[in-house]
CSV table of C-alpha atoms in Angstrom, one decimal:
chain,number,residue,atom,x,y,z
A,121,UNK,CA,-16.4,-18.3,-18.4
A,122,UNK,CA,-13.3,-16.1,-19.0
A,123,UNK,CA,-9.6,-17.4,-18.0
A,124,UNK,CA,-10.0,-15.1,-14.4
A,125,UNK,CA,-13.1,-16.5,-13.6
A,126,UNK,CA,-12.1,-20.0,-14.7
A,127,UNK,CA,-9.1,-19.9,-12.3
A,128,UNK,CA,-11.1,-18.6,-9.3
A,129,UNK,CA,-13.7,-21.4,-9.6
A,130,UNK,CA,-11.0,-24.1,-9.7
A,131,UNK,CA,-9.1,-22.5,-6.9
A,132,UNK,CA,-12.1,-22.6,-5.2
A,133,UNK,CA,-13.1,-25.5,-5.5
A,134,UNK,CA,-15.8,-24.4,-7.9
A,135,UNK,CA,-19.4,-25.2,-8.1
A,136,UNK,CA,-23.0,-24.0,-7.5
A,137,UNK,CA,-21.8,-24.3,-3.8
A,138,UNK,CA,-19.9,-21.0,-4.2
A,139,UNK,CA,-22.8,-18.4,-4.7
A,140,UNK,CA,-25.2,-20.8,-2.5
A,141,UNK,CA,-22.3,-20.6,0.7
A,142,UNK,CA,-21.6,-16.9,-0.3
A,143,UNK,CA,-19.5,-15.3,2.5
A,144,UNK,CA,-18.9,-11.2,3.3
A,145,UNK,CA,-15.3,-11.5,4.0
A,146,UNK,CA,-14.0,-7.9,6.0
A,147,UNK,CA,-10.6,-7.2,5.0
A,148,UNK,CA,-8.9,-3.8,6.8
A,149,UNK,CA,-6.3,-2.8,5.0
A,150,UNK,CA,-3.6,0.1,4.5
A,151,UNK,CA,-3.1,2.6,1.6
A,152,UNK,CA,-0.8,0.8,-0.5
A,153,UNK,CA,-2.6,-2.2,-1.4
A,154,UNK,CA,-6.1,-0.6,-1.8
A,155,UNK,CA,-5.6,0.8,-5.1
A,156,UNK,CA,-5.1,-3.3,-6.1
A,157,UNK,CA,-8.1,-4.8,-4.1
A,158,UNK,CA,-10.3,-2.0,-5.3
A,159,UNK,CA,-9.8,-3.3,-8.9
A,160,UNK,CA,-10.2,-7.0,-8.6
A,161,UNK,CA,-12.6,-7.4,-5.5
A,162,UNK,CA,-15.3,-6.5,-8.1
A,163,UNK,CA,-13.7,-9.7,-10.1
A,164,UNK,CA,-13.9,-12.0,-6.9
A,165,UNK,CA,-17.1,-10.9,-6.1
A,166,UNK,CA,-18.4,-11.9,-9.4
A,167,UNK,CA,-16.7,-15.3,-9.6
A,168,UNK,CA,-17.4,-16.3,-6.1
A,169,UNK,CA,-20.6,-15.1,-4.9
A,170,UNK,CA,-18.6,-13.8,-1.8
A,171,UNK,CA,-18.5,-9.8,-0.8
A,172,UNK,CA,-16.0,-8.4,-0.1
A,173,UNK,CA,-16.1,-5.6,2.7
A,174,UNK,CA,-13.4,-3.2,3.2
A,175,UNK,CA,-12.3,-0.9,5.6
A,176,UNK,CA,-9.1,1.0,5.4
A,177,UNK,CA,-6.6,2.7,8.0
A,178,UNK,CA,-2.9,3.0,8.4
A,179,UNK,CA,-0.8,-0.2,9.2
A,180,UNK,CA,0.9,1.3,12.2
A,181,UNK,CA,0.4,4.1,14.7
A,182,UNK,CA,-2.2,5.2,17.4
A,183,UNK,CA,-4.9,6.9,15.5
A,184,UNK,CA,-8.3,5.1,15.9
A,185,UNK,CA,-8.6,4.3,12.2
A,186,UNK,CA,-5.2,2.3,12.7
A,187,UNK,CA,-5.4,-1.1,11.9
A,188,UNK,CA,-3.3,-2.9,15.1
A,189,UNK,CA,-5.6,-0.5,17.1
A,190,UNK,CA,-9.1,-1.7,15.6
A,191,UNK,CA,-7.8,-5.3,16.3
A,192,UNK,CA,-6.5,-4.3,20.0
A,193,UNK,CA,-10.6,-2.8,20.3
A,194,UNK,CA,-12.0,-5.7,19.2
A,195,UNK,CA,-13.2,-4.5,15.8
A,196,UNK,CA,-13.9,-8.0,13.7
A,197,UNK,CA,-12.2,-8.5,10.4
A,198,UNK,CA,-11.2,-11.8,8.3
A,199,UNK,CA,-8.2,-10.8,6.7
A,200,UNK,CA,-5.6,-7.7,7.0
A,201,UNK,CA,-3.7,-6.8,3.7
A,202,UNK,CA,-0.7,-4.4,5.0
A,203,UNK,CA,3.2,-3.5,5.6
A,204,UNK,CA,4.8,-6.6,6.3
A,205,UNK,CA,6.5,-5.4,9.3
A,206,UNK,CA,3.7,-4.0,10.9
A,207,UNK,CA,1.9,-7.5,9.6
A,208,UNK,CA,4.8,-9.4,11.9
A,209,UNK,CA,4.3,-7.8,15.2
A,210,UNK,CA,-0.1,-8.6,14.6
A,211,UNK,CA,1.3,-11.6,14.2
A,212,UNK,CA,3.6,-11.7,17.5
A,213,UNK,CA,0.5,-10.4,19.4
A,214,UNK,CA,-1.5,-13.3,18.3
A,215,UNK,CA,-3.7,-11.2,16.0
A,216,UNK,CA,-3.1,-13.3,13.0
A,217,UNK,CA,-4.2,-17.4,12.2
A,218,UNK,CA,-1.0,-19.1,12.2
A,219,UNK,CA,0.4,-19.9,8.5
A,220,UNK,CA,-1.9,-17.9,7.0
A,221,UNK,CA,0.5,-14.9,5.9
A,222,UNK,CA,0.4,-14.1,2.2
A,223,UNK,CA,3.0,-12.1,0.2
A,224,UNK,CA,1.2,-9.8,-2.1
A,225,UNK,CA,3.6,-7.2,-3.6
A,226,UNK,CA,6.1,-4.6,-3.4
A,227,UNK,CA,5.9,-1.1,-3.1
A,228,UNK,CA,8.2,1.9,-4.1
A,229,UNK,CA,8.2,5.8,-3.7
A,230,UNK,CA,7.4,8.3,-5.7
A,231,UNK,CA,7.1,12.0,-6.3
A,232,UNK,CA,3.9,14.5,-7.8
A,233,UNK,CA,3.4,17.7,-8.9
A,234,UNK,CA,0.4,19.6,-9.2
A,235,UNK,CA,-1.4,19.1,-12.3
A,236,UNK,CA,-0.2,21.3,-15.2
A,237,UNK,CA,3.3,22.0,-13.0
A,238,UNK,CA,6.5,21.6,-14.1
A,239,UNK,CA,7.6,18.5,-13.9
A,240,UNK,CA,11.0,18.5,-12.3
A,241,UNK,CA,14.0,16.0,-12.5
A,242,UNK,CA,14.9,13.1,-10.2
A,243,UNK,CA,16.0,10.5,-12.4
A,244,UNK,CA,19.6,10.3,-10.2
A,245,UNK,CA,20.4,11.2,-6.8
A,246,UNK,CA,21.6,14.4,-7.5
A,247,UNK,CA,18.6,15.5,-9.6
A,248,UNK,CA,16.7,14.7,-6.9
A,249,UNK,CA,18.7,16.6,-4.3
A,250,UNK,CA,18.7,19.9,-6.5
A,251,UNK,CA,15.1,19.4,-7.0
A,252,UNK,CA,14.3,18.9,-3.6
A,253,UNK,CA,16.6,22.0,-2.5
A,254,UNK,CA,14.7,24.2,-5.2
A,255,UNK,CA,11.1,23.1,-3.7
A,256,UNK,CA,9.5,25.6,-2.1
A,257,UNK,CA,7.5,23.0,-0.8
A,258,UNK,CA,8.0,18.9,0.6
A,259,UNK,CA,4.9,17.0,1.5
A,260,UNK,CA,5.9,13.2,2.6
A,261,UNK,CA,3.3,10.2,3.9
A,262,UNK,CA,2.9,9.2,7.7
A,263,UNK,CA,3.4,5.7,6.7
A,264,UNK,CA,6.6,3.3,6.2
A,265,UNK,CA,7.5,5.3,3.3
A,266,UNK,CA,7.4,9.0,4.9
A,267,UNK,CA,9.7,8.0,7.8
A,268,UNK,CA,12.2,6.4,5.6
A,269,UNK,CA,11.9,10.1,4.0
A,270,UNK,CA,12.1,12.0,6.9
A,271,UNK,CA,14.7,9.7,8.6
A,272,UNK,CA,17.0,8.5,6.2
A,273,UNK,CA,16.8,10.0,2.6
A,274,UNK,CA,16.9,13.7,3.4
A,275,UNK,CA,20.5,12.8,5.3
A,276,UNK,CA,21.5,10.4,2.8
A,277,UNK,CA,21.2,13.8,-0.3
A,278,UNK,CA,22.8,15.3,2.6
A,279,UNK,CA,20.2,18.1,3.3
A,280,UNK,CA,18.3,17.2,5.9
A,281,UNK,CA,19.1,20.7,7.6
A,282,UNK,CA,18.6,22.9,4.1
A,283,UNK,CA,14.9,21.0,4.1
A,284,UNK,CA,13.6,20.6,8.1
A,285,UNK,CA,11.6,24.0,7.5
A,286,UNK,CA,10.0,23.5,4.4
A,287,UNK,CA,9.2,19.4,4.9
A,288,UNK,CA,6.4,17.9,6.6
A,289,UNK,CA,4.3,14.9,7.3
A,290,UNK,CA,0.5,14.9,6.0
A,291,UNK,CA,-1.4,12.5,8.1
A,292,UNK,CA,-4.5,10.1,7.5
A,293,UNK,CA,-4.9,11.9,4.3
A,294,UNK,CA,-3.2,11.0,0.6
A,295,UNK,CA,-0.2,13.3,-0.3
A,296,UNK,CA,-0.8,13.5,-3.2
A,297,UNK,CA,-4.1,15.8,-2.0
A,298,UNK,CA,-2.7,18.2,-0.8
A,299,UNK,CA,-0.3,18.3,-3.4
A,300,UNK,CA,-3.0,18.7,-6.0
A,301,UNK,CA,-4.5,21.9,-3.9
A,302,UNK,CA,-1.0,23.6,-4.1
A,303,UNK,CA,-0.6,23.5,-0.3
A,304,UNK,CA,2.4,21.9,-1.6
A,305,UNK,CA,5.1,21.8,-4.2
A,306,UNK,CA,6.2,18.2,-4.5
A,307,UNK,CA,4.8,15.3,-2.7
A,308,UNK,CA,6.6,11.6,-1.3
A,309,UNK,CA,4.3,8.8,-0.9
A,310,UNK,CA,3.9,5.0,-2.7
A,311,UNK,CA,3.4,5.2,-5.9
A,312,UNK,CA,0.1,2.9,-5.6
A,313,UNK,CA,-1.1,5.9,-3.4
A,314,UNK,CA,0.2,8.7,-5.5
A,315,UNK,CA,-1.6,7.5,-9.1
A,316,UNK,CA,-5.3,7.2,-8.1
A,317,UNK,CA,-5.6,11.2,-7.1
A,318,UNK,CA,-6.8,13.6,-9.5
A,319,UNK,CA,-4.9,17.1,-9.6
A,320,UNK,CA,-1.7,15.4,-9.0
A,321,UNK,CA,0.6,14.6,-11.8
A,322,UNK,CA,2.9,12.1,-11.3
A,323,UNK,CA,7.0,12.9,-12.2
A,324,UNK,CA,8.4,9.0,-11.4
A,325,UNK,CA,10.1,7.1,-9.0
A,326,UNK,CA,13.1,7.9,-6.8
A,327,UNK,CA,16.3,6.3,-8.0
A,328,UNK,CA,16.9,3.1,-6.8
A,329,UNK,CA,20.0,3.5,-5.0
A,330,UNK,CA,18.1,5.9,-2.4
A,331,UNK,CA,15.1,3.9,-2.7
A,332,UNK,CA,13.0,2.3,-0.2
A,333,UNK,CA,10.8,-0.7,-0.9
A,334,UNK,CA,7.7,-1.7,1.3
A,335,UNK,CA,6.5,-5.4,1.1
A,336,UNK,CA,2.8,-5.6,1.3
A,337,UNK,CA,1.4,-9.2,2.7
A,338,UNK,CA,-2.1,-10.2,3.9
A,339,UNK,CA,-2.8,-12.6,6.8
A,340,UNK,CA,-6.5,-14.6,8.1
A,341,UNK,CA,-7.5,-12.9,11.2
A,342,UNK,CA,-7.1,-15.2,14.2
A,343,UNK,CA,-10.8,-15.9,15.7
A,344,UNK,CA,-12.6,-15.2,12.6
A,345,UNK,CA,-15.6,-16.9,11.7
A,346,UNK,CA,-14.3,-16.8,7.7
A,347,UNK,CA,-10.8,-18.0,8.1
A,348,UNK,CA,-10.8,-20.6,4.9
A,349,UNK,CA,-12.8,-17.5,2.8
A,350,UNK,CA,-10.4,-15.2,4.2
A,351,UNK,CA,-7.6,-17.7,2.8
A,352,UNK,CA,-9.0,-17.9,-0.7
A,353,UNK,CA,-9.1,-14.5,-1.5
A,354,UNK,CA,-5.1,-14.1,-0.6
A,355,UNK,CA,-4.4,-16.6,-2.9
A,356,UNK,CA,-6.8,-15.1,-5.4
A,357,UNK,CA,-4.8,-11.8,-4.8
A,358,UNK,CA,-1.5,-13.5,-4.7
A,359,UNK,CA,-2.3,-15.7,-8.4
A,360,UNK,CA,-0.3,-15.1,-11.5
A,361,UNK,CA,-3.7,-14.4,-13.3
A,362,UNK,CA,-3.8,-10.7,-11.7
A,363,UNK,CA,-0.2,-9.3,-11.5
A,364,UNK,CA,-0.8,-7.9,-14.4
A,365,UNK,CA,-3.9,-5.6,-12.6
A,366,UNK,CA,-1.7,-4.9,-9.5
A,367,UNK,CA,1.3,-3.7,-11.7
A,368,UNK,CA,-1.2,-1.3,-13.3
A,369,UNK,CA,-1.5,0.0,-9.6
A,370,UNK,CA,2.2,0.9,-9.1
A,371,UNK,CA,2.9,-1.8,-7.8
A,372,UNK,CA,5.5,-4.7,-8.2
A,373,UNK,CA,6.1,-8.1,-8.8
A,374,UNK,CA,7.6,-9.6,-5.4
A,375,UNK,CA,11.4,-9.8,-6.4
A,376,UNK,CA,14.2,-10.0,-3.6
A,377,UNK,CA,16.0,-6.5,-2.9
A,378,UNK,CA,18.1,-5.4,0.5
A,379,UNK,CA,16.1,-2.6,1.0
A,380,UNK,CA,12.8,-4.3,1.0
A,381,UNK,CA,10.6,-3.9,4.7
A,382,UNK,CA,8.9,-7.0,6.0
């Protein structure tokens, strides 16, 4: 039994009960965090017994695959993993077991290039608002991150005007996509969404003084049947013993920041 596995089955409470009680726990969750679960629900899976389904959609908006809307339609689920903000008003609207909110991780934008590009400069603000001016293309996200783009860091480089034609929001599909089929020049999304898509290379992060960082938490499901399992495996994902996994994601430890959204 290696140290993961150990840790699960102590967490767990641990013994032949776990594969003979073996639960499918449905978690719905958003982009940012699926990178992360898609790695180590394998892991739980193995240590537990338990399955673990998942079904992903946006964590705000009105599109059907949205996940406030599947919850509004009655669509079951044990657990959400998504922006914390949007986590908050589930949790308002009585969607969400009380005390049951996890902290997972942080998430920051970045920028791509098609694969083989050139790979332009925005390691400071003004690198990034020359490279951004020279683009003959901007791709951003429909998510938290894309309407901190569209809203705020276009006038903060001061170019919101020099860009309005030439920007635009990709919906329900990964930016980095269409930035991979050379629909566009550069493309804004989470890094933990930009890394997994092939055809995209990825240039780095914004700078932090322009940057925008999304918290990412996970909650039980009020009226699930698998509240306690749903429980467990937001611990499991919040542990010590897999930082290192969601860090390989693009994602970050939680640390406090001004600019973080919860």
């Amino acid at each position: 039994m290696n140290r993961l596995t150990l840790w699960v089955a102590v967490a767990l409470a641990g013994n032949a009960s776990l594969t003979v009680n073996a639960t499918e726990i449905t978690v719905m969750i958003s982009g940012g965090f699926s990178a992360a679960l898609d790695k180590l629900a394998p892991q739980y899976e193995a240590a537990t017994g338990d399955t673990v389904r998942i079904i992903h959609g946006p964590s705000m908006g009105n599109s059907r695959e949205a996940i406030p809307r599947r919850l509004a339609e009655g669509q079951a689920a044990d657990a959400v993993i998504m922006v914390g903000y949007a986590l908050d008003k589930l949790q308002q609207a009585g969607k969400i077991a009380p005390e049951s909110r996890t902290e997972l991780a942080d998430s920051r934008i970045g920028m791509v290039v098609r694969e083989g590009a050139e790979k332009p400069d925005i390691s400071t603000v003004e690198a990034l608002k020359a490279t951004l001016l020279h683009a003959r293309s901007i791709a951003y996200s429909d998510s938290a991150s894309g309407r901190y783009v569209q809203t705020k860091l276009f006038s903060q480089l001061g170019i919101a005007d020099s860009v309005q034609q030439k920007a635009k929001m990709i919906e329900k599909i990964p930016v980095a996509s269409v930035v991979a089929k050379g629909d566009f020049a550069v493309g804004f999304q989470q890094v933990s969404e930009l890394l997994p898509v092939n055809g995209a290379e990825f240039v780095g992060r914004i700078p932090e003084s322009v940057q925008y960082v999304t918290r990412f938490a996970g909650a039980a499901v009020a009226g699930s049947a698998h509240q306690a399992d749903a429980r467990r495996l937001l611990s499991y994902l919040a542990s010590p013993q897999v930082q290192a996994t969601i860090r390989e994601t693009g994602l970050d430890t939680l640390t406090a920041t001004a600019e973080t959204a919860r």
